[in-house]
Amino acid sequence: MDFSHLIVIAVSSIFINNFVLGRFLGICPFIGVSKKLDSALGMGMAVIFVMTLASTVTFLIQTYVLVPFELEYLRTIAFILVIASLVQFIEMFMKKNMPSLYQSLGVFLPLITTNCAVLGVAILNIDDIAMIGQHFNFIESVWNGFTAGIGFTIALLLMAGIRERLELADVPESLKGTPITFISASLIAVAFLGFSGMSIM
Amino acid sequence: MNKLQNFTKGFFKENPVLILALGLCPALAVTTSIENGLGMGMASTAVLIGSSTIISMLKKFIPSNIRIPIFIVIIATFVTIIDLTLQAFIPSLSESLGLFIPLIVVNCIILGRAEAFASKKSVLNSMIDAAGMGIGFTIALVLISAVREFAGTGALLGFPLFQLMGIEGFKGSIMMILPPGGFLTMGLILGFMQWNKIRKAKNTGGK
Amino acid sequence: MGNIIKLSAILFFVAGIAAGSLAFYNSITKPEIAKLKAKNEKIARAYVLQGLFTEDQMSTLIYEEGEIDLDGTKEKFWKVKTSETGQYKALVFLAKGMGFSGVVETMIGTDLNFKINGIKVLKHTETPGLGAEVLTKKYEDIQKHGDNAKPFFEGWFAEKSSLKVVVVNDDLNSKDKVQSITGATITTRAVCKSINKYAELVQKQMGNMPRQLVIDQAQVVAAPKDAILKARAEAAAKAEAQKNTVVTEDTPEGGKDE
């Protein structure tokens, strides 16, 4: 177990290849749920939770089911079904056993199934060898899922903070709403581009 | 609504990306060149037509409380078929789109059309609707990628326009091809649409 | 309860049909994908060896597959010989390195001294306009050579040593330096470093080859080349010496002639 790999993965998926600002994954919730800081935080937490679990489960399925039986071509269908049922299961479990948590996160859970960041992280865990120069092992996959979720949450919170202030700003009529959100996102992405020169290996 | 209207509504009036703001991830991620934008648009259109047709055919047999998982299975099947086809016959496109081919599964446009249209209307109408929406998606992707490719490299479809006209030394702004350019282009295009809408509303209001 | 069973049966049925049709489609496309891969590999090998052999030789080249061990994963390389002489003449190997946003895979054709004849970028996911310039052809070249134009990046590597090739910023004094693509030093450096790494592994592997091949190689590399060079040098020295003597001796008359 190489501990330095975990640090590389964390820095890489939070800053250098931020899921939203660098890889364009999960744009829909990024634009849709970033109006208020509270809901952005709720969504972010739900995504971290689901991404970590989804990374765990999909990695196990890939290693112990799809690869041994040479069924790699069923990967897309298997992963999306697993993620969809996982989200459903978490929702039911929360509703019954953790009603207070369900009240704050529950509304975001159904949205996560079609959040491409979750399926994206599951596929990247298997395919991506760019970060540490080799395929992830189990712990690195789970860690990548967790840190990618954190990266998503950071981007979402930054955006929400800006949008709360934007409400008070005098924006030209035709840029009000979604357009100015995209333009602000572009400026945040410029800032995140600065991380891409970092060499961490 | 007649069939022609049903077909063309996806082009501009209900354009999935520019008006309904669906399918934004691929619309920003793969639009670094017109070639990629067009490829992604066509791949998604194929999946959309296939899944809408099948779902519309099976709509009587799908129990409503498990319809979403069944839709997802059908969509994922078509996505895998497209993925394998591209790998076998157009490998260069398959490589440049990469991760975003399997991610067509979670493109909200496809599930959205299945839920809102194909599971209620006739097979023919669903097919027409899917084709229209797919073409609308492709139009949006090509539009975004044309802006980004031109501003980013000074070329369109790989042809260096300025050099062809004999103007030397034009250098594109590479930022337009990197992630910030995607957000910026999208913001400006949406801003233009909004400006157009406001202008039209004012004109009709004046009359 | 009955309802649950019915619903799961339907879901199971749908998933089964989906999996079945995919298995069928996969069985059709799998050989196609493999065929395409083999074909591309063949084209790429011929591409990087261009100019090293005559056209007749090209069509009858024999590629002998070898393996190098890269931290446990096996990678292929090829020893190339002409069918007429049966002597090894060239090497072809793959190199993979981490570029800016993913793996850059190149194929390299070298002579037995590891001097690069040609390279071809097979795969990359670099940023268009920056790293993706590795595959860009210059407009002038397209006008001049049409479809045969090569990406300018590939041209930089010709005649450089694959063991030592380096980006110019990293070592100004090296004679095996290549420029870096504007704004994409990381990509260029990745290509250079991966070529160095794989060339070294191939060289190591060549050392372990059966005696026969080493002798062949020694003959090809050391004997003819060195001998020719030596002979040439000697001849040149002789000629020079003769000339000098001739010139000194015949100065008065020589001057008249000219």
XYZ file of C-alpha atoms in Angstrom:
666
model
C 0.000 0.000 0.000
C 1.594 3.166 -1.170
C 0.489 6.028 0.997
C 1.770 8.707 -1.352
C -0.673 7.459 -4.000
C -3.561 8.425 -1.760
C -2.285 11.988 -1.463
C -1.756 12.210 -5.215
C -5.284 10.942 -5.831
C -6.768 13.400 -3.354
C -4.996 16.463 -4.761
C -5.682 15.315 -8.282
C -9.399 14.696 -7.982
C -10.138 17.667 -5.740
C -8.083 20.335 -7.496
C -6.291 19.378 -10.690
C -9.033 17.356 -12.337
C -11.948 18.693 -10.350
C -14.987 16.716 -11.429
C -17.102 19.725 -12.258
C -14.599 22.355 -13.323
C -12.014 20.167 -15.013
C -13.873 17.132 -16.263
C -17.370 18.529 -16.847
C -19.071 15.807 -14.840
C -22.177 16.644 -12.861
C -22.946 19.987 -14.506
C -26.717 19.620 -14.132
C -26.759 19.610 -10.304
C -23.936 22.146 -10.331
C -26.201 24.616 -12.123
C -29.482 23.378 -10.686
C -28.772 23.068 -6.955
C -26.320 25.905 -6.424
C -28.804 28.679 -5.703
C -28.513 28.423 -1.919
C -25.584 27.435 0.289
C -27.746 25.136 2.460
C -29.068 23.037 -0.367
C -25.646 22.997 -2.031
C -24.138 21.559 1.147
C -26.905 18.948 1.373
C -26.436 17.898 -2.210
C -22.670 17.783 -1.771
C -22.909 15.524 1.271
C -25.310 13.192 -0.508
C -22.972 12.994 -3.494
C -19.920 12.241 -1.324
C -21.871 9.463 0.383
C -23.173 7.888 -2.820
C -19.893 8.244 -4.703
C -17.931 6.477 -1.975
C -20.417 3.614 -1.781
C -20.761 3.377 -5.559
C -16.964 3.238 -5.979
C -16.803 0.411 -3.462
C -19.560 -1.666 -4.994
C -18.693 -1.134 -8.658
C -15.025 -1.921 -8.078
C -15.964 -5.209 -6.420
C -18.366 -6.067 -9.233
C -15.763 -5.307 -11.881
C -13.020 -7.341 -10.167
C -15.027 -10.311 -8.946
C -17.852 -10.620 -11.469
C -17.208 -8.921 -14.787
C -13.515 -9.643 -15.284
C -13.452 -13.334 -14.199
C -16.439 -14.153 -16.418
C -15.212 -11.968 -19.319
C -18.312 -9.838 -19.239
C -16.609 -6.445 -19.530
C -19.017 -5.403 -22.249
C -21.843 -5.439 -19.698
C -20.043 -2.844 -17.579
C -22.195 0.169 -18.423
C -25.458 -1.652 -17.833
C -24.237 -3.330 -14.633
C -22.826 -0.146 -13.125
C -25.852 2.018 -13.819
C -28.209 -0.597 -12.394
C -26.075 -0.993 -9.293
C -25.916 2.753 -8.777
C -29.649 3.188 -9.314
C -30.557 0.447 -6.870
C -27.949 1.628 -4.396
C -29.444 5.110 -4.375
C -32.935 3.660 -4.004
C -31.788 1.452 -1.154
C -30.045 4.312 0.670
C -33.189 6.380 0.335
C -35.398 3.675 1.855
C -32.880 2.964 4.611
C -32.583 6.636 5.543
C -36.322 7.191 5.496
C -36.842 4.433 8.002
C -33.818 4.693 10.296
C -32.507 8.225 10.020
C -35.483 10.473 9.424
C -33.634 13.651 10.378
C -30.851 12.986 7.870
C -33.465 11.987 5.302
C -35.181 15.323 5.713
C -32.034 17.219 4.843
C -30.561 14.935 2.145
C -33.540 12.917 0.954
C -34.773 15.261 -1.718
C -31.397 15.172 -3.462
C -31.038 11.414 -3.596
C -33.277 10.687 -6.618
C -31.389 13.366 -8.566
C -28.126 11.536 -8.027
C -28.990 8.508 -10.163
C -28.798 10.625 -13.275
C -25.806 12.587 -12.005
C -23.130 11.575 -14.445
C -20.421 12.264 -11.859
C -21.348 9.071 -9.993
C -21.244 6.763 -13.023
C -18.244 8.782 -14.175
C -16.248 8.071 -11.033
C -17.150 4.382 -11.185
C -15.845 4.104 -14.755
C -12.789 6.272 -14.098
C -11.847 4.036 -11.150
C -11.507 1.184 -13.610
C -10.150 2.988 -16.667
C -8.136 5.939 -15.516
C -4.441 5.320 -15.139
C -3.457 8.941 -15.576
C -3.329 9.881 -11.918
C -0.819 7.457 -10.436
C 0.376 5.792 -13.620
C -1.304 2.457 -12.925
C -4.735 0.980 -12.245
C -6.290 1.663 -8.883
C -6.520 -1.024 -6.271
C -9.551 -1.352 -4.025
C -8.568 1.195 -1.377
C -7.450 3.718 -3.983
C -10.776 3.360 -5.800
C -12.819 4.011 -2.689
C -10.566 6.904 -1.787
C -10.909 8.311 -5.300
C -14.700 8.119 -4.997
C -14.599 9.937 -1.677
C -12.219 12.692 -2.764
C -14.011 13.183 -6.082
C -17.169 13.770 -4.031
C -15.312 16.338 -1.952
C -14.101 18.052 -5.116
C -17.675 18.173 -6.385
C -18.880 19.623 -3.071
C -16.180 22.304 -3.051
C -17.113 23.408 -6.570
C -20.791 23.421 -5.642
C -20.212 25.457 -2.474
C -18.024 28.007 -4.286
C -20.723 28.424 -6.904
C -23.488 28.737 -4.332
C -21.520 31.382 -2.424
C -21.089 33.391 -5.590
C -24.705 33.017 -6.654
C -26.010 34.221 -3.303
C -23.992 37.404 -3.818
C -25.008 37.638 -7.482
C -28.619 38.063 -6.396
C -27.665 41.520 -5.165
C -25.576 42.449 -8.192
C -26.803 44.495 -11.117
C -26.553 41.965 -13.943
C -27.569 42.924 -17.504
C -31.118 41.833 -18.208
C -30.242 39.249 -20.843
C -27.550 37.574 -18.744
C -29.700 37.140 -15.637
C -30.126 33.611 -14.305
C -28.366 30.715 -15.998
C -26.085 32.662 -18.402
C -24.315 34.602 -15.667
C -23.989 31.377 -13.678
C -22.100 29.788 -16.538
C -19.898 32.839 -16.958
C -19.050 32.820 -13.226
C -18.341 29.089 -13.484
C -15.967 29.893 -16.313
C -14.044 32.286 -14.074
C -13.827 29.703 -11.269
C -12.591 27.200 -13.846
C -9.852 29.656 -14.858
C -8.741 29.733 -11.239
C -8.762 25.929 -11.034
C -6.744 25.796 -14.249
C -3.899 27.175 -12.187
C -3.647 23.852 -10.383
C -3.007 21.978 -13.591
C 0.630 23.068 -13.735
C 1.265 21.328 -10.422
C 3.491 18.324 -10.740
C 2.862 15.971 -7.872
C 4.405 12.764 -9.050
C -49.730 18.954 -33.156
C -48.884 17.534 -36.559
C -45.918 15.323 -37.322
C -43.764 18.030 -38.871
C -44.143 20.277 -35.845
C -43.425 17.298 -33.644
C -40.219 16.727 -35.592
C -38.958 20.290 -35.741
C -39.860 21.442 -32.235
C -36.620 19.963 -30.887
C -34.474 22.004 -33.273
C -34.944 25.416 -31.693
C -38.258 25.925 -29.907
C -37.657 23.156 -27.371
C -33.963 22.599 -27.990
C -32.877 20.192 -25.252
C -29.591 21.930 -24.456
C -30.240 25.594 -25.207
C -33.823 25.892 -23.931
C -34.468 22.976 -21.596
C -30.865 22.924 -20.216
C -30.599 19.125 -20.327
C -27.563 17.069 -21.232
C -25.140 19.811 -20.277
C -22.207 17.560 -19.366
C -21.526 16.202 -22.861
C -22.485 19.578 -24.345
C -19.538 21.132 -22.515
C -17.094 18.259 -22.295
C -16.778 16.964 -25.841
C -17.303 20.214 -27.733
C -13.622 20.979 -28.223
C -13.883 20.434 -31.968
C -16.779 20.238 -34.418
C -15.833 16.667 -35.270
C -16.248 15.543 -31.672
C -19.442 17.552 -31.193
C -20.994 16.051 -34.305
C -19.910 12.525 -33.338
C -21.339 12.838 -29.849
C -24.582 14.320 -31.203
C -25.028 11.481 -33.664
C -24.201 8.777 -31.128
C -26.732 10.241 -28.695
C -29.343 10.579 -31.440
C -28.930 6.913 -32.332
C -29.396 5.886 -28.700
C -32.366 8.235 -28.334
C -34.180 6.904 -31.409
C -33.496 3.288 -30.505
C -34.548 3.498 -26.893
C -37.595 5.689 -27.570
C -38.851 3.268 -30.204
C -38.442 0.200 -28.034
C -39.914 1.868 -24.952
C -42.880 3.084 -26.942
C -43.428 -0.417 -28.322
C -43.280 -1.979 -24.874
C -45.183 0.713 -23.025
C -48.205 -1.533 -22.409
C -46.107 -4.259 -20.821
C -43.999 -2.100 -18.516
C -45.495 -1.894 -15.015
C -45.440 1.743 -13.984
C -43.753 1.236 -10.609
C -40.621 -0.325 -12.090
C -40.577 1.671 -15.322
C -37.433 3.688 -14.497
C -35.140 0.647 -14.005
C -36.511 -0.892 -17.199
C -35.956 2.353 -19.128
C -32.399 2.458 -17.797
C -31.721 -1.128 -18.866
C -33.021 -0.446 -22.374
C -31.039 2.780 -22.696
C -27.868 1.149 -21.347
C -28.234 -1.655 -23.879
C -28.346 0.800 -26.757
C -25.424 2.756 -25.339
C -23.324 -0.404 -25.164
C -24.268 -1.285 -28.731
C -23.172 2.166 -29.909
C -20.007 1.906 -27.831
C -19.060 -1.446 -29.383
C -19.955 -0.225 -32.873
C -17.754 2.847 -32.540
C -14.885 0.766 -31.173
C -15.128 -1.625 -34.091
C -15.704 0.775 -36.949
C -14.798 4.356 -35.946
C -12.057 3.865 -33.330
C -10.735 7.413 -33.592
C -14.081 8.857 -32.516
C -14.397 6.240 -29.811
C -11.056 7.347 -28.386
C -11.684 11.060 -28.506
C -15.109 10.781 -26.850
C -13.786 8.252 -24.348
C -15.583 8.308 -21.034
C -18.518 10.244 -22.430
C -19.856 7.380 -24.521
C -20.861 5.209 -21.547
C -22.088 8.393 -19.876
C -24.772 8.788 -22.573
C -26.733 6.486 -20.245
C -27.158 9.251 -17.701
C -27.864 11.942 -20.285
C -31.098 13.404 -18.908
C -32.438 14.056 -22.428
C -32.848 10.358 -23.149
C -34.491 9.349 -19.897
C -36.494 12.575 -20.050
C -37.923 11.796 -23.499
C -38.632 8.203 -22.472
C -40.563 9.372 -19.433
C -42.315 12.375 -20.925
C -43.048 11.205 -24.454
C -42.236 7.652 -25.495
C -44.056 5.978 -22.607
C -47.279 7.761 -23.568
C -47.385 8.276 -27.330
C -47.488 6.010 -30.376
C -44.381 4.344 -31.786
C -44.190 6.517 -34.905
C -44.641 9.745 -32.980
C -42.033 8.694 -30.423
C -39.570 7.965 -33.190
C -40.197 11.333 -34.817
C -39.897 13.099 -31.483
C -36.665 11.272 -30.654
C -35.149 12.074 -34.050
C -36.113 15.742 -33.689
C -34.723 16.003 -30.185
C -31.547 14.196 -31.208
C -31.026 16.556 -34.114
C -31.676 19.505 -31.800
C -29.033 18.145 -29.411
C -26.611 17.741 -32.320
C -27.306 21.288 -33.527
C -26.540 22.678 -30.072
C -23.341 20.635 -29.796
C -22.132 21.678 -33.228
C -22.922 25.317 -32.470
C -20.977 25.274 -29.202
C -18.073 23.348 -30.686
C -17.881 25.633 -33.731
C -17.529 28.679 -31.478
C -14.940 26.954 -29.307
C -12.925 25.489 -32.140
C -12.854 28.757 -34.046
C -11.969 30.941 -31.086
C -9.556 28.374 -29.704
C -7.565 27.383 -32.767
C -8.724 29.660 -35.582
C -9.886 26.623 -37.511
C -13.234 25.145 -38.471
C -13.465 21.381 -38.961
C -9.680 21.317 -38.872
C -9.253 23.791 -41.769
C -7.128 26.752 -40.687
C -9.394 29.477 -42.082
C -7.017 32.372 -41.586
C -4.137 30.606 -43.268
C -6.411 29.650 -46.166
C -7.226 33.338 -46.590
C -3.542 34.150 -46.488
C -3.579 35.825 -43.068
C -0.538 34.629 -41.154
C 0.074 34.689 -37.461
C -3.437 34.211 -36.103
C -3.251 32.363 -32.843
C -6.402 31.117 -31.165
C -7.066 31.644 -27.487
C -6.381 28.212 -26.076
C -8.503 28.958 -23.028
C -11.589 28.513 -25.203
C -10.717 24.853 -25.691
C -9.886 24.268 -22.038
C -12.750 23.905 -19.527
C -13.293 27.648 -18.846
C -14.018 28.214 -22.536
C -16.798 25.648 -22.393
C -18.558 27.430 -19.561
C -17.999 30.832 -21.147
C -19.343 29.785 -24.555
C -22.390 28.182 -22.981
C -23.041 31.287 -20.871
C -22.740 33.626 -23.843
C -24.950 31.484 -26.091
C -27.628 31.250 -23.412
C -27.285 34.995 -22.865
C -27.823 35.581 -26.563
C -30.950 33.394 -26.553
C -32.309 35.321 -23.588
C -31.521 38.656 -25.238
C -33.346 37.522 -28.358
C -36.363 36.458 -26.312
C -36.517 39.781 -24.475
C -36.193 41.693 -27.745
C -39.013 39.709 -29.324
C -41.234 40.179 -26.285
C -40.629 43.941 -26.439
C -41.461 44.061 -30.149
C -44.737 42.203 -29.779
C -45.554 44.254 -26.677
C -45.058 47.460 -28.694
C -47.516 46.366 -31.332
C -46.054 -10.664 -2.184
C -47.195 -12.045 -5.530
C -46.802 -8.589 -6.951
C -43.182 -8.367 -5.867
C -42.406 -11.681 -7.518
C -44.156 -10.609 -10.696
C -42.288 -7.300 -10.838
C -38.905 -8.871 -10.172
C -39.638 -11.509 -12.796
C -40.373 -8.800 -15.371
C -37.254 -6.852 -14.449
C -35.184 -10.004 -14.532
C -36.620 -10.925 -17.899
C -35.866 -7.509 -19.409
C -32.323 -7.522 -18.031
C -31.829 -11.043 -19.364
C -32.916 -10.082 -22.865
C -30.686 -7.008 -22.746
C -27.674 -9.044 -21.609
C -28.375 -11.714 -24.216
C -28.586 -9.269 -27.100
C -25.419 -7.556 -25.928
C -23.593 -10.873 -25.719
C -24.668 -11.568 -29.284
C -23.588 -8.143 -30.503
C -20.311 -8.419 -28.614
C -19.548 -11.696 -30.331
C -19.952 -9.932 -33.680
C -17.867 -6.878 -32.910
C -15.110 -8.515 -30.891
C -13.311 -10.098 -33.858
C -13.804 -6.846 -35.793
C -12.145 -4.857 -33.017
C -9.274 -7.344 -32.852
C -8.888 -7.315 -36.633
C -8.851 -3.539 -36.708
C -6.252 -3.442 -33.971
C -3.998 -5.887 -35.810
C -4.398 -3.946 -39.037
C -3.560 -0.630 -37.389
C -0.548 -2.191 -35.731
C 0.703 -3.443 -39.077
C 0.223 -0.062 -40.736
C 1.944 1.715 -37.868
C 4.926 -0.654 -37.978
C 5.405 -0.046 -41.679
C 5.004 3.701 -41.090
C 7.796 3.957 -38.538
C 10.167 1.881 -40.681
C 9.619 3.997 -43.788
C 12.862 4.777 -45.582
C 14.885 2.093 -43.836
C 14.067 -0.527 -46.454
C 13.317 -0.571 -50.140
C 9.718 -1.089 -51.142
C 10.290 -4.706 -52.161
C 11.886 -5.463 -48.817
C 9.070 -3.674 -47.012
C 6.459 -6.128 -48.230
C 8.437 -9.195 -47.158
C 9.748 -8.002 -43.791
C 9.646 -10.533 -40.985
C 8.592 -9.248 -37.591
C 9.749 -11.371 -34.696
C 7.783 -10.649 -31.578
C 9.588 -10.182 -28.282
C 8.400 -9.220 -24.839
C 9.624 -6.732 -22.316
C 8.702 -6.807 -18.675
C 7.468 -3.504 -17.288
C 6.829 -3.866 -13.551
C 4.988 -7.109 -14.115
C 3.042 -6.173 -17.252
C 4.277 -7.588 -20.527
C 4.690 -5.280 -23.491
C 5.434 -6.278 -27.054
C 8.298 -5.255 -29.292
C 9.439 -6.523 -32.659
C 12.805 -7.436 -34.112
C 12.691 -6.852 -37.834
C 14.630 -8.748 -40.466
C 14.489 -8.872 -44.233
C 13.510 -12.209 -45.671
C 16.456 -12.326 -48.074
C 19.421 -11.992 -45.721
C 17.724 -13.106 -42.540
C 19.712 -10.558 -40.594
C 18.118 -8.340 -38.018
C 17.978 -4.827 -39.320
C 15.611 -2.821 -37.153
C 13.523 -2.697 -34.021
C 9.979 -1.560 -33.476
C 8.582 -0.945 -30.021
C 5.676 0.725 -28.278
C 6.064 3.356 -25.590
C 3.440 4.598 -23.182
C 3.829 7.616 -20.961
C 1.666 9.913 -18.877
C 0.953 13.101 -20.768
C -1.030 16.053 -19.498
C -4.421 14.403 -19.308
C -3.814 10.750 -20.026
C -1.644 8.149 -21.613
C 0.258 9.028 -24.773
C 1.083 5.916 -26.749
C 3.696 6.017 -29.485
C 5.277 3.460 -31.772
C 8.967 3.854 -32.524
C 11.035 2.336 -35.297
C 14.795 2.335 -34.761
C 17.880 0.747 -36.237
C 19.862 -1.662 -34.080
C 21.796 1.238 -32.543
C 18.483 2.573 -31.243
C 18.684 5.540 -33.582
C 15.114 6.579 -34.335
C 13.917 6.172 -37.893
C 10.341 7.233 -37.371
C 7.725 7.547 -34.641
C 3.964 7.529 -34.733
C 1.628 8.769 -32.030
C -1.009 6.062 -31.747
C -3.176 7.287 -28.923
C -3.499 10.374 -26.812
C -6.119 12.336 -24.925
C -4.302 15.647 -24.830
C -5.904 19.068 -25.026
C -6.813 20.141 -28.558
C -4.662 23.083 -29.581
C -1.938 22.184 -27.084
C -0.854 18.601 -26.545
C -2.993 17.358 -29.399
C -0.600 19.190 -31.730
C 1.398 15.948 -31.702
C -0.861 14.863 -34.552
C -1.228 18.205 -36.332
C 0.087 18.462 -39.847
C 1.442 21.803 -40.960
C -0.603 23.496 -43.644
C 2.486 23.961 -45.842
C 3.270 20.258 -45.593
C -0.237 19.294 -46.619
C 0.030 21.561 -49.644
C 3.394 20.069 -50.551
C 2.842 16.384 -49.830
C -0.920 15.978 -49.842
C -2.048 12.879 -48.019
C 1.523 11.779 -47.357
C 2.216 14.765 -45.121
C 3.396 13.765 -41.667
C 2.671 15.531 -38.397
C 5.531 17.954 -37.758
C 6.064 16.593 -34.245
C 6.975 13.154 -35.567
C 9.602 14.654 -37.860
C 11.543 16.097 -34.928
C 12.495 12.658 -33.680
C 14.180 11.342 -36.814
C 17.872 10.479 -36.395
C 17.805 11.030 -32.623
C 18.884 8.311 -30.253
C 15.846 6.697 -28.671
C 17.840 6.061 -25.514
C 18.774 9.687 -25.014
C 16.183 11.838 -26.752
C 15.268 14.753 -24.496
C 13.227 17.960 -24.518
C 15.400 20.953 -25.334
C 14.575 22.821 -22.086
C 15.768 19.848 -20.047
C 19.207 19.548 -21.581
C 20.464 22.290 -23.839
C 23.733 20.538 -24.636
C 22.391 17.182 -25.731
C 22.663 16.413 -29.400
C 19.489 14.309 -29.152
C 17.192 17.145 -28.184
C 13.768 17.899 -29.632
C 11.841 21.136 -29.328
C 8.817 21.168 -27.099
C 5.408 21.873 -28.571
C 4.341 25.395 -27.631
C 2.443 25.246 -24.368
C 2.704 21.488 -24.155
C 6.090 20.751 -22.653
C 4.497 18.111 -20.445
C 3.281 16.159 -23.451
C 6.591 16.405 -25.283
C 8.523 15.424 -22.180
C 6.176 12.480 -21.623
C 6.829 11.197 -25.138
C 10.621 11.584 -24.784
C 10.752 9.951 -21.372
C 8.535 7.049 -22.374
C 10.707 6.431 -25.435
C 13.859 6.445 -23.255
C 12.320 4.068 -20.756
C 11.036 1.536 -23.251
C 14.168 1.698 -25.400
C 16.246 0.879 -22.336
C 14.028 -2.091 -21.525
C 14.239 -3.342 -25.095
C 18.006 -2.946 -24.985
C 18.141 -4.952 -21.766
C 15.958 -7.619 -23.313
C 18.167 -7.756 -26.390
C 21.098 -8.509 -24.097
C 19.280 -11.613 -22.875
C 18.590 -12.884 -26.333
C 19.967 -16.200 -27.580
C 23.604 -16.150 -28.581
C 22.818 -16.482 -32.257
C 20.944 -13.233 -32.372
C 23.584 -11.378 -30.418
C 26.168 -12.454 -32.914
C 23.900 -11.445 -35.763
C 23.376 -8.172 -34.115
C 27.060 -7.719 -33.437
C 27.784 -8.405 -37.062
C 25.179 -6.026 -38.241
C 25.903 -3.307 -35.761
C 29.566 -3.483 -35.045
C 31.179 -5.266 -37.903
C 29.886 -3.732 -41.092
C 29.210 -0.308 -39.750
C 32.384 0.090 -37.778
C 34.423 -1.571 -40.434
C 33.007 0.678 -43.083
C 33.529 3.715 -40.929
C 37.048 2.646 -40.098
C 37.826 1.881 -43.698
C 36.380 5.173 -44.738
C 38.339 7.044 -42.112
C 41.520 5.277 -43.120
C 40.889 5.923 -46.760
C 40.144 9.541 -46.052
C 43.276 9.900 -43.977
C 45.311 8.275 -46.698
C 43.830 10.434 -49.380
C 44.393 13.502 -47.283
C 47.964 12.515 -46.656
C 48.541 11.805 -50.319
C 46.901 15.005 -51.340
C 48.974 16.935 -48.884
C 52.135 15.352 -50.092
C 51.120 15.723 -53.676
C 50.230 19.320 -53.142
C 53.436 20.160 -51.335
C 55.512 18.389 -53.924
C 53.783 19.728 -56.965
C 53.138 23.261 -55.887
C 54.929 25.000 -58.704
C 53.466 22.943 -61.505
C 50.060 22.578 -59.856
C 49.807 26.326 -59.710
C 50.372 26.521 -63.416
C 47.660 23.997 -64.159
C 45.043 25.894 -62.288
